[in-house]
Every structure is written in C-alpha cells, then in structure tokens.
XYZ file of C-alpha atoms in Angstrom:
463
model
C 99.896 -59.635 -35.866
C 101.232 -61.666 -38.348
C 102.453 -60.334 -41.610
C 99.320 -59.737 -43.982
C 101.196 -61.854 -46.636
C 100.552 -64.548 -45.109
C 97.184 -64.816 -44.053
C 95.136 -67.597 -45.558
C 92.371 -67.018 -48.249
C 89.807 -68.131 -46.050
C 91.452 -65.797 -42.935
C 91.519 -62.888 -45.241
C 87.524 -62.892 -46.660
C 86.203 -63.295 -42.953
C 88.295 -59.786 -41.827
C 87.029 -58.381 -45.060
C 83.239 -59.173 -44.510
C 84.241 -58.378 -40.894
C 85.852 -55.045 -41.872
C 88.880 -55.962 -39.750
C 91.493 -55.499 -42.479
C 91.227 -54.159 -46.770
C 92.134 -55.148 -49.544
C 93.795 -52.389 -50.171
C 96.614 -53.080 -46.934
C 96.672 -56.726 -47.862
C 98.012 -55.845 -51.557
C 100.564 -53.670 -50.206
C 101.778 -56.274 -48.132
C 102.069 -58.672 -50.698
C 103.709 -56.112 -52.732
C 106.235 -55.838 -50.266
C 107.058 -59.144 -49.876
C 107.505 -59.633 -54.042
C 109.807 -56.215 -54.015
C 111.837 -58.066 -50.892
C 112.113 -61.954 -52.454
C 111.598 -61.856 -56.331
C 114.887 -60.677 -57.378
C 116.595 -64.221 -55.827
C 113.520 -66.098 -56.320
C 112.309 -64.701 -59.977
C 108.542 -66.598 -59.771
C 106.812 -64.152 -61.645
C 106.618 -62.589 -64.919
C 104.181 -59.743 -66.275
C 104.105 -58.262 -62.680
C 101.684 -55.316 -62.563
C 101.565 -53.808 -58.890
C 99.892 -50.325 -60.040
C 96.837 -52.762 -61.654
C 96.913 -54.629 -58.471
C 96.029 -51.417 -56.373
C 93.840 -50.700 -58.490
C 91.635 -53.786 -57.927
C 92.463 -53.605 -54.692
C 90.761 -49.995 -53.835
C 87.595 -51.501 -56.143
C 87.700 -54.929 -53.910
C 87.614 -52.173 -51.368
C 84.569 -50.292 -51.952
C 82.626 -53.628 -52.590
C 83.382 -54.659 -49.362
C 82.242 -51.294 -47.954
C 78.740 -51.757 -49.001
C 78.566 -55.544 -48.445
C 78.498 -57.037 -52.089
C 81.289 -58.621 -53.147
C 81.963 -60.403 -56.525
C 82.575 -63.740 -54.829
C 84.415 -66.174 -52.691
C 87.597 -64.761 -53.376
C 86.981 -60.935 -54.080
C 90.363 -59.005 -52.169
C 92.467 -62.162 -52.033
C 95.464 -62.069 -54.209
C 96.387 -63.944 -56.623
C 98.881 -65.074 -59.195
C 98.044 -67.229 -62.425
C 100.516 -69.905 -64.364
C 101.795 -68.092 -67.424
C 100.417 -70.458 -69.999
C 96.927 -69.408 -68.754
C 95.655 -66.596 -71.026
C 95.213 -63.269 -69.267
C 93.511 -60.801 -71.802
C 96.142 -58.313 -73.118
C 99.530 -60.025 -71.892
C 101.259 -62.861 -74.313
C 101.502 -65.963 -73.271
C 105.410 -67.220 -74.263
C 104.472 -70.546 -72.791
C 108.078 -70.120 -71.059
C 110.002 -70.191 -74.040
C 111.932 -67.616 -76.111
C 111.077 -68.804 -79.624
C 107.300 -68.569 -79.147
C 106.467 -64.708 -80.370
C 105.066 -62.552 -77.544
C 101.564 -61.790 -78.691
C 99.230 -60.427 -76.010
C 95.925 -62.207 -75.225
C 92.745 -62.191 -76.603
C 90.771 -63.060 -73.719
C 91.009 -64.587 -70.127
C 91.296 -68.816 -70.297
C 88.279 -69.770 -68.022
C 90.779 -70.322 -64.727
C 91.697 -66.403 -64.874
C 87.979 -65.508 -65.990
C 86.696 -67.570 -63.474
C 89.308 -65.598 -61.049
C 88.363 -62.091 -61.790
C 84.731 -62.491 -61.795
C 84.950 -63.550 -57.990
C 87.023 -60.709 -57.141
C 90.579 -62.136 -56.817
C 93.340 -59.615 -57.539
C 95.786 -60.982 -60.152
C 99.088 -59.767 -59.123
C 101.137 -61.383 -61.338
C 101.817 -64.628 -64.442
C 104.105 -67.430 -62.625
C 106.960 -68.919 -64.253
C 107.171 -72.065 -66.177
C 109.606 -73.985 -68.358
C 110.070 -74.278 -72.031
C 106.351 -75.574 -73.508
C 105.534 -76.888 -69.535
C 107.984 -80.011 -70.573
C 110.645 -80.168 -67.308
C 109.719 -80.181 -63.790
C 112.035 -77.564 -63.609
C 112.905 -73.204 -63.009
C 114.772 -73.540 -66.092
C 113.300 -71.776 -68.661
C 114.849 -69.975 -72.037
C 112.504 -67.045 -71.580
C 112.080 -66.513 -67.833
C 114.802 -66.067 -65.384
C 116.029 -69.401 -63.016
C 113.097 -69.707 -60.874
C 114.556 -71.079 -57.302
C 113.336 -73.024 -54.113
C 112.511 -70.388 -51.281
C 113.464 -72.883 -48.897
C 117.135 -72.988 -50.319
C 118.214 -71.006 -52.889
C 120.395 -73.917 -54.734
C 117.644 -75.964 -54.928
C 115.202 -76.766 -57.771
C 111.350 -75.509 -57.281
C 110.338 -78.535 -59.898
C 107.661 -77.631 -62.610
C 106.526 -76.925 -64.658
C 104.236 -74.866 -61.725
C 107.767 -73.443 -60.978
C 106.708 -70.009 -60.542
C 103.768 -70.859 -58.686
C 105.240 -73.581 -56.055
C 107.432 -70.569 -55.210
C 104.769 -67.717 -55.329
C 102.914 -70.502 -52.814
C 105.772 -71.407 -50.242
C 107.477 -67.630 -50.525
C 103.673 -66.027 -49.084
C 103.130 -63.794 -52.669
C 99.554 -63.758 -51.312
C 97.307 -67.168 -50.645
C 95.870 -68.026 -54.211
C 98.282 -69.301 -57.148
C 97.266 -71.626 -60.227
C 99.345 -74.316 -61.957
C 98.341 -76.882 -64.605
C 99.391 -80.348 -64.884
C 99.892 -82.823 -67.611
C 102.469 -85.387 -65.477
C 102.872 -83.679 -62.341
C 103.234 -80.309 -62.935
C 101.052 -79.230 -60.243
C 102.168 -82.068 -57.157
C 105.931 -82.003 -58.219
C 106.332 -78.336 -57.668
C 104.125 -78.393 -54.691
C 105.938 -81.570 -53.018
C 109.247 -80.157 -53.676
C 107.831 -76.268 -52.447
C 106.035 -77.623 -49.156
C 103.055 -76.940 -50.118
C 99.109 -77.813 -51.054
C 98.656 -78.860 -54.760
C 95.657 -80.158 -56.434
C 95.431 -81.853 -60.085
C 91.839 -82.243 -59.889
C 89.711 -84.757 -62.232
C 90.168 -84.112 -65.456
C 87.628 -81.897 -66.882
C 86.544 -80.247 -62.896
C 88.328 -77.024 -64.140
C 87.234 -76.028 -67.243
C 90.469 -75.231 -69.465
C 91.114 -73.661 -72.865
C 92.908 -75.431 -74.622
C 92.059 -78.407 -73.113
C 94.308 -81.402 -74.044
C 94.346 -85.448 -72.962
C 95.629 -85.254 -68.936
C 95.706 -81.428 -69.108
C 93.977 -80.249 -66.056
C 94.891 -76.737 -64.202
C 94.687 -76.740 -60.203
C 95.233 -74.652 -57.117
C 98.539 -74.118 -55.190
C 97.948 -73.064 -51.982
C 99.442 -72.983 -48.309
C 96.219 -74.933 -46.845
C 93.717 -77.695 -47.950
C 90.673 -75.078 -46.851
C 92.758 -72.360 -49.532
C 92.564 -75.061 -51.938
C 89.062 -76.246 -51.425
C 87.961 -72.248 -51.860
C 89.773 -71.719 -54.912
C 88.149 -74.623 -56.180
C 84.361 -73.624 -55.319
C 85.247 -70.634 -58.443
C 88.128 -72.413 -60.830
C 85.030 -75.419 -61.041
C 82.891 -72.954 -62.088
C 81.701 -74.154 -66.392
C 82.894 -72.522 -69.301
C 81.505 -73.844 -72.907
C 84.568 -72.921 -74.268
C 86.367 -76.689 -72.881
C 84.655 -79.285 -75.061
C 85.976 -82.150 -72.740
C 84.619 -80.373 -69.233
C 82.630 -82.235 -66.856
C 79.168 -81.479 -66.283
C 79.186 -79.095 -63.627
C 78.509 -80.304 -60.027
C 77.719 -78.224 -57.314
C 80.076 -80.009 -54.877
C 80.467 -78.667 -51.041
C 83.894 -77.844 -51.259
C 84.162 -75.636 -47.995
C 83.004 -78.866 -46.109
C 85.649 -80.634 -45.014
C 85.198 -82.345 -42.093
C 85.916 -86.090 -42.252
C 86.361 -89.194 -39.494
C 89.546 -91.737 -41.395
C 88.658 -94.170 -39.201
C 87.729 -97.795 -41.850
C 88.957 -95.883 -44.910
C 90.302 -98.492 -47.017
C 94.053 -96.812 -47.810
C 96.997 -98.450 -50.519
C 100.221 -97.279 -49.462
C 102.311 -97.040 -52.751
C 105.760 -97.216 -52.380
C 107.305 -99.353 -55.880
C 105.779 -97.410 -58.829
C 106.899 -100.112 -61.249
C 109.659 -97.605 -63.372
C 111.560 -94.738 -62.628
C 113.807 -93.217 -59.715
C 114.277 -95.468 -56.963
C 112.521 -93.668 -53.479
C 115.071 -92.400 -51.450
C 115.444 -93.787 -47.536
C 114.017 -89.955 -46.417
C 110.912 -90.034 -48.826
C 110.160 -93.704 -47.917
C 110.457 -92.896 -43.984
C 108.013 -89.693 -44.553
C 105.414 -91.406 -46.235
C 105.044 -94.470 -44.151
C 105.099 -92.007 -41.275
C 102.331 -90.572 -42.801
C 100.566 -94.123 -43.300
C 100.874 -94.534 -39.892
C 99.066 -91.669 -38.461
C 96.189 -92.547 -40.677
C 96.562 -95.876 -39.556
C 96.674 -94.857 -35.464
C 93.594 -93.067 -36.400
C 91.480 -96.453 -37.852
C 92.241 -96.154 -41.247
C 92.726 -99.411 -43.115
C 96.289 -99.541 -45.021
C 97.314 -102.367 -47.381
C 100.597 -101.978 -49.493
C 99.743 -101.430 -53.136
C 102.037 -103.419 -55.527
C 103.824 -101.758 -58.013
C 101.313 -101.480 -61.383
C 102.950 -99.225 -64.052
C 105.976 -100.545 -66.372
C 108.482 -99.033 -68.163
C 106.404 -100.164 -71.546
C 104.204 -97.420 -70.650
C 106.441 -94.564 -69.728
C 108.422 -95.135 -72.762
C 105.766 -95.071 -75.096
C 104.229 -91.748 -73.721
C 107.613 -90.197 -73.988
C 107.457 -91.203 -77.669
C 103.932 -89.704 -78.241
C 105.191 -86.404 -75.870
C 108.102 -86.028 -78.261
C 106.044 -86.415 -81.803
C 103.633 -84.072 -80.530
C 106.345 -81.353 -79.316
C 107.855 -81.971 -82.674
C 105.183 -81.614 -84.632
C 105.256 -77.682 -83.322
C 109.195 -77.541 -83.133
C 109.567 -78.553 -86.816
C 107.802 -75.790 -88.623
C 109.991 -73.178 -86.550
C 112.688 -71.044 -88.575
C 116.509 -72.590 -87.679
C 116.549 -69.390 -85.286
C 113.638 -69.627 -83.441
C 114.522 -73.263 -82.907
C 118.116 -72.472 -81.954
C 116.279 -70.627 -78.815
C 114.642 -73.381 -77.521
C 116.184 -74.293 -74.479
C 118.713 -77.156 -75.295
C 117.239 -79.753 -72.958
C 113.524 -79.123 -74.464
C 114.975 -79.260 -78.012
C 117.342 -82.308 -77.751
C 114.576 -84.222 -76.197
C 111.881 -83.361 -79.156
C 114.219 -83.974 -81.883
C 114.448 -87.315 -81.470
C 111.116 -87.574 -82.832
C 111.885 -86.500 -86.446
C 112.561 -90.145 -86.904
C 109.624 -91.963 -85.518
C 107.234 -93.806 -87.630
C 103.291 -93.977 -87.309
C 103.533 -97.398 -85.187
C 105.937 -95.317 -83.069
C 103.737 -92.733 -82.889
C 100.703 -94.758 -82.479
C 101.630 -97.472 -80.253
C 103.196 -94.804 -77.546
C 99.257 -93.063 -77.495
C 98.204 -96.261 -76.690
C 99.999 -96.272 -73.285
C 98.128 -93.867 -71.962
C 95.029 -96.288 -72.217
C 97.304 -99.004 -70.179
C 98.400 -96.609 -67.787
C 94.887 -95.735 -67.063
C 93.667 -99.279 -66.693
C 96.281 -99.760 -64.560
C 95.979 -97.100 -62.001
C 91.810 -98.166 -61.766
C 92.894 -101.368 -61.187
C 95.318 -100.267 -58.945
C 92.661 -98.455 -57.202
C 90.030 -101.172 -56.468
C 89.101 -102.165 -53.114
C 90.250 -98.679 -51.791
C 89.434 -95.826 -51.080
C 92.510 -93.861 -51.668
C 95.971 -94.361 -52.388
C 98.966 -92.828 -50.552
C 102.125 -92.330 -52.357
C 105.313 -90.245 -52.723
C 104.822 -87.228 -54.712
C 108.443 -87.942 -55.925
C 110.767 -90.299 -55.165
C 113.519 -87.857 -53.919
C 113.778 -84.235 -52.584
C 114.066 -81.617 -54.751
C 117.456 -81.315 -56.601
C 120.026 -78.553 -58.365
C 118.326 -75.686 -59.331
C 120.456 -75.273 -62.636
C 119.153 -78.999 -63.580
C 116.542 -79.218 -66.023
C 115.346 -83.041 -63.739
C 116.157 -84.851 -60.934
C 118.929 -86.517 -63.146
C 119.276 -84.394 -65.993
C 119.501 -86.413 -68.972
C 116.897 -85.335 -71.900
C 116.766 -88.725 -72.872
C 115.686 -89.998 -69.936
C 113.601 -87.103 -68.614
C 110.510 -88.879 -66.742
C 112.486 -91.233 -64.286
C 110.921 -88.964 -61.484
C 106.795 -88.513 -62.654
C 106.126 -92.440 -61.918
C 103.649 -91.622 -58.742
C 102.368 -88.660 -60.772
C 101.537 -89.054 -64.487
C 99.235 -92.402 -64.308
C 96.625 -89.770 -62.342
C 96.521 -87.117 -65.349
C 96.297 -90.460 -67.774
C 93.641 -91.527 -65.725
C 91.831 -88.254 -64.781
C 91.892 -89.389 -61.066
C 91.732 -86.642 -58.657
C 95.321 -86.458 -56.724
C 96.624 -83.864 -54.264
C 100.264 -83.142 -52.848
C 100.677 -82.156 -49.367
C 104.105 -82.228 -47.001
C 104.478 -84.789 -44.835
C 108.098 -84.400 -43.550
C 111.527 -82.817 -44.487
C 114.996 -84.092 -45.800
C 118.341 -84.011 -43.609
C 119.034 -80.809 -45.688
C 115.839 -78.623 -44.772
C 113.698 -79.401 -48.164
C 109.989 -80.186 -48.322
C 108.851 -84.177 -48.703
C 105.194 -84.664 -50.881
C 102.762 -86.780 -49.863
C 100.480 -87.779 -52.657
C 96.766 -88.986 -52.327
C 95.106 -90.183 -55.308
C 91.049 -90.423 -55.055
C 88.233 -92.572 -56.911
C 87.468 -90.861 -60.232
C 85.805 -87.693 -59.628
C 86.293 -88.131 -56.034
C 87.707 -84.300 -55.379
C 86.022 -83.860 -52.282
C 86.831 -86.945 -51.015
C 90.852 -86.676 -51.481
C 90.659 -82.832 -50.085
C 89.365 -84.164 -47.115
C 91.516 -86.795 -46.389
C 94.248 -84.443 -46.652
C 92.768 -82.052 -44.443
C 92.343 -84.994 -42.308
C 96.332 -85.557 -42.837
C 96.587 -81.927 -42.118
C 95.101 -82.054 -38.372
C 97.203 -85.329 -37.886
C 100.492 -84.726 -39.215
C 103.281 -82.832 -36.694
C 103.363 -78.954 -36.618
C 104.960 -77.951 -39.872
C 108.067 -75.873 -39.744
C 107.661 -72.283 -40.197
C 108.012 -71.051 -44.224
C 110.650 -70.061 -45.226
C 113.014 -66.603 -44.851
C 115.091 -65.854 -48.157
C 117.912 -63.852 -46.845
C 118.106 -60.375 -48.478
C-alpha cells in the first residue's frame, strides 16, 4: 500500500465512508512525514500535532456512526498563515507585525473545520505576501522539495511545499499576483486562484482571492465544493452558486483555446517553459481543440503603475511603524515600499488606474475563446536565498506577467505541471477561464490531466 500521506482527498473520504482506513492512522502518517521533511523544508509554522489527534479520534467516531461534518471531515489539512485561525496570531510572515492570537477563524479555515478537515498546521509566507518567495523575516527559508537549493516561489511558499512534500492532500494559499499559480508551477503541483469573490475572504481586498493547493484537479474541485461555501462577513463575495464541482468530465474536442506565449512585459520565457507549454497546446490540439496564438496584450504602463499603487499602499502601513519595528522588515520588502514616501496623488492615482487597463485587456484578450493557455512563469523556479527570479526590489514583478492580469480581472485561472526543466524542477501550465467560469477551467485541466504524460513520481528529500 502506498504511504497514507499520500493518498488523495477524494481516495481518503471513500476508505473512510468505506471503513477501510481512519482518520486517526492517516494523521499519524502525515505526522510522520512533517517530523521526517520539515526541518530541511520549514513549510509550516504554528504546528500542533497533539490538536491534530485530537480531531482526528473525533473525525473518527463520526465516521463510526455514519455522519460526518462534510466533504472533507478526516482529510488533513494545512491553512496559509495570513488566514485567521482562532487563537494563533497571524504575523503575516513578518517579524515587525506583533504576534497577537486570533479572534476568530477567516471564512476559508471556518469553512474548513465545519466540514471536518483536520488543520495540522499555518503554511509559510513572505514578508506582508509581497515576494514570490521562502524568504521571510519571521519564518525560517522555506525550500523546494524537489531540490533543496531551489526557490518554492510565494507567497503560498509554505503551502506549494506542504502540497508537493505529501503533508496530507488539502493546503490553502491566497493570491493577489500569483501567489497561488507561482508557488504551485514552481512546486509541481494543482493551484487554483478562483474568481474573485468564489471564496469568501476576510479581509477581502481588490484581486485578493484565497484558493486550493492540491496534488489533483478532483482534490481541488473538493476543496472547493466547502472554501465556496458564503460568509456575510466578505462584502465583495459573489452570490453563492451551487456549482457541480465533483463533475468533471469534459470532451476538448472544438474548444476555442489562445496559446499565450509574449505577455507584453516582464521576463523573457525560457526555451524549456516555451517547449512545455506548446507541448501542452498540442495534446489539446491532437484531441480537437481549437488553438490560435494570443498576441501579447499587457504593457509595461500597466505593471509599473500597479507597482506604484502596491508600494503606496505597503507604505501607508510601513510608515507609522517605530524605526525598530521597521528595521525588521525584511530588507527586500522594505527597500521596495520606501520608495513610495515620495509619490504624489497622480502617482498614486494614476498607478490604481492600471488595474482597470489590465482588466480590459485580459477580457479583450479573452474574446472569441474559450480559454487561454499560458506559462505560469516564464522560467523554472530559481535560488532559494533570492527574494525573485532576479532579485532586484526595484524591479520585483518581471516574473507575474501571465499571472497578475487574472487577479486584476477576477478571471478564474489554475496552474498545473506540464513538463520539467533539464535540472529536475516543475514547469506551470496556466489556464485562464471566462469570468466566473471555475468549473469550466477545472475541467479542462482535468482534461490536461488525462492527456498529459505520466508525471514523475514526487519528490524524496534526503534525510
């Protein structure tokens, strides 16, 4: 039998309501496998095994007389730091922000626990979410499972890892640029930024969405049947639809497909990345899809002025810090924001206004198809001890041009692997959907799933 770590979501609630395997021996596997990995891969932080158990023996006895809480009850799970858990703080990744526990669950971890998962664990992140990045000034280097010297991205660090390293089926990221598809491109695995507003969030913010990261599209589409669940307390939710997320079944054949390959700014797509995603084209294409190349439709206009409106609004917290508690922030994050102390309102202003142009652009982009295929990033992953693909705080988005215009534009957009590099690491394939099309782009990558080669097995950290 296969190691009990690694059993899907979907695997694990059929032996439950089968009573072929417990909650209780699934836990303890997935403890073992976090006592074994964490200290070279340091994904999580407020790790509570003894809590876990706990759950685990209640999942247990709900199982035993046939009424579970939900569609996840037994499976674990770990949550994204900067979701609120009730009672543990929430340092948003970042050593100046004071360690005050939680007053209540966000709606992703409520949403969690009423259904039964077991929360095992927060996942890492980055100083205030702002790097795709391990590198954090509160959390330890967060590292690729598939090699060790390699970046996870983020700011999902924690949870890419948690995903690709088999800490149980379930994790949860959020995503404001990529934050979600970077980490899961660059991990290997499944990660959704659904439309904005399909997962009520608290705080909710303009292109703040929070998503499964999972090993499978079906471990995906079950997470989302409870994180879609409403919650009054996100005034810019959706209306909530009762969407068939477990059915997934879908024929490609005269899908109308854009294959995105020039994103307009940014890092130029390496030879590998290129090669893996028209690979991927292709075998939607040998199935009777319909592919047209999409021409690039973002500028550097827009990318530069939502770096300027990113900085003011990071500043605008930064500045009322003490010297000290600024003098924590992690250099990168800090260097970045400062520039902002000099901005004016049109500065201000007219970088906001991109966001509305990058949205445009991406619906226009999007007419007369169905989908869009794209990298998830240009290149495969890079140094761990880099805060971005190139490192430079001044120009720290070069490597979110496929990503951000979805989160602008609160399209639905999913990563998934479609290859590997020369040296071992995971290639993303991104799909971007219709607006509120969620369904739709989880089943075209399940369809991608059923096509694509056999994936390489996950990876072994050496002890």
């Amino acid at each position: 039998m296969s190691d009990l770590a690694d059993f899907s979501a979907v695997d694990l609630v059929e032996a439950y309501r089968l009573r072929k395997l417990s909650p209780v021996e699934v836990v303890e596997a997935v403890i073992a496998r976090i006592d074994a990995l964490e200290p070279k891969l340091n994904a999580l932080w407020a790790y509570d095994p003894d809590e876990a158990r706990k759950a685990a023996k209640a999942s247990e006895a709900r199982w035993a007389e046939g009424e579970p809480l939900g569609a996840i009850d037994g499976a674990p799970v770990t949550i994204k730091e900067n979701i609120a858990t009730k009672g543990t703080p929430v340092p948003l990744g970042c050593a100046a922000v004071p360690l005050v526990p939680a007053a209540a669950d966000a709606p992703p971890a409520a949403r969690t626990r009423e259904a039964g998962g077991i929360i095992l664990a927060k996942t890492t992140m980055p100083d205030y979410g702002m790097l795709s990045s391990g590198l954090s000034s509160f959390h330890k280097l967060a590292r690729n499972p598939w090699d060790l010297s390699a970046s996870p991205g983020g700011s999902s660090a924690g949870a890419g890892v948690a995903a690709a390293a088999g800490y149980g089926p379930l994790h949860i990221g959020t995503d404001i640029g990529g934050s979600i598809r970077l980490p899961a491109g660059w991990c290997g695995v499944v990660g959704l930024k659904p439309s904005a507003g399909r997962i009520p969030i608290n705080p909710a913010f303009i292109g703040r969405v929070a998503g499964p990261m999972t090993r499978t599209v079906a471990d995906t589409a079950l997470y989302m049947s409870v994180l879609s669940k409403p919650d009054a307390r996100d005034t810019m939710a959706l209306p909530y639809a009762d969407i068939p997320w477990l059915d997934l079944a879908r024929d490609v054949k005269g899908l109308k497909i854009g294959l995105w390959l020039e994103a307009g700014f940014g890092q130029t797509v390496s030879e590998e990345t290129e090669q893996a995603v028209k690979q991927a084209a292709k075998l939607f294409a040998d199935a009777g899809a319909i592919l047209e190349p999409v021409a690039p439709f973002l500028t550097r206009e827009m990318i530069d002025g939502l770096d300027r409106f990113w900085r003011a609004r990071g500043w605008e917290d930064v500045s009322r810090l003490a010297p000290e508690q600024q003098a924590q922030i992690l250099p990168y994050i800090f260097d970045w924001i400062e520039t902002a102390k000099d901005f004016s309102g049109r500065d201000v202003y007219t970088g906001f206004t991109q966001i509305e142009s990058m949205r445009n652009a991406l619906h226009a982009g999007l007419t007369g198809f169905d989908f869009i295929l794209s990298p998830t990033a240009p290149t495969p992953s890079f140094p761990a001890e880099w805060a971005s693909p190139i490192n430079d705080p001044q120009k720290p988005f070069e490597h979110i041009a496929f990503t951000v215009a979805a989160n602008m534009g609160g399209q639905p957009a999913i990563s998934i692997n479609c290859g590997y590099a020369a040296n071992g690491l995971p290639i993303g394939l991104q799909i971007i959907g219709q607006p509120f099309d969620d369904i739709g782009v989880l089943r075209l990558a399940r369809a991608f799933e059923s096509l694509r080669p056999q994936q390489r097995p996950w990876p072994k950290v050496a002890a």
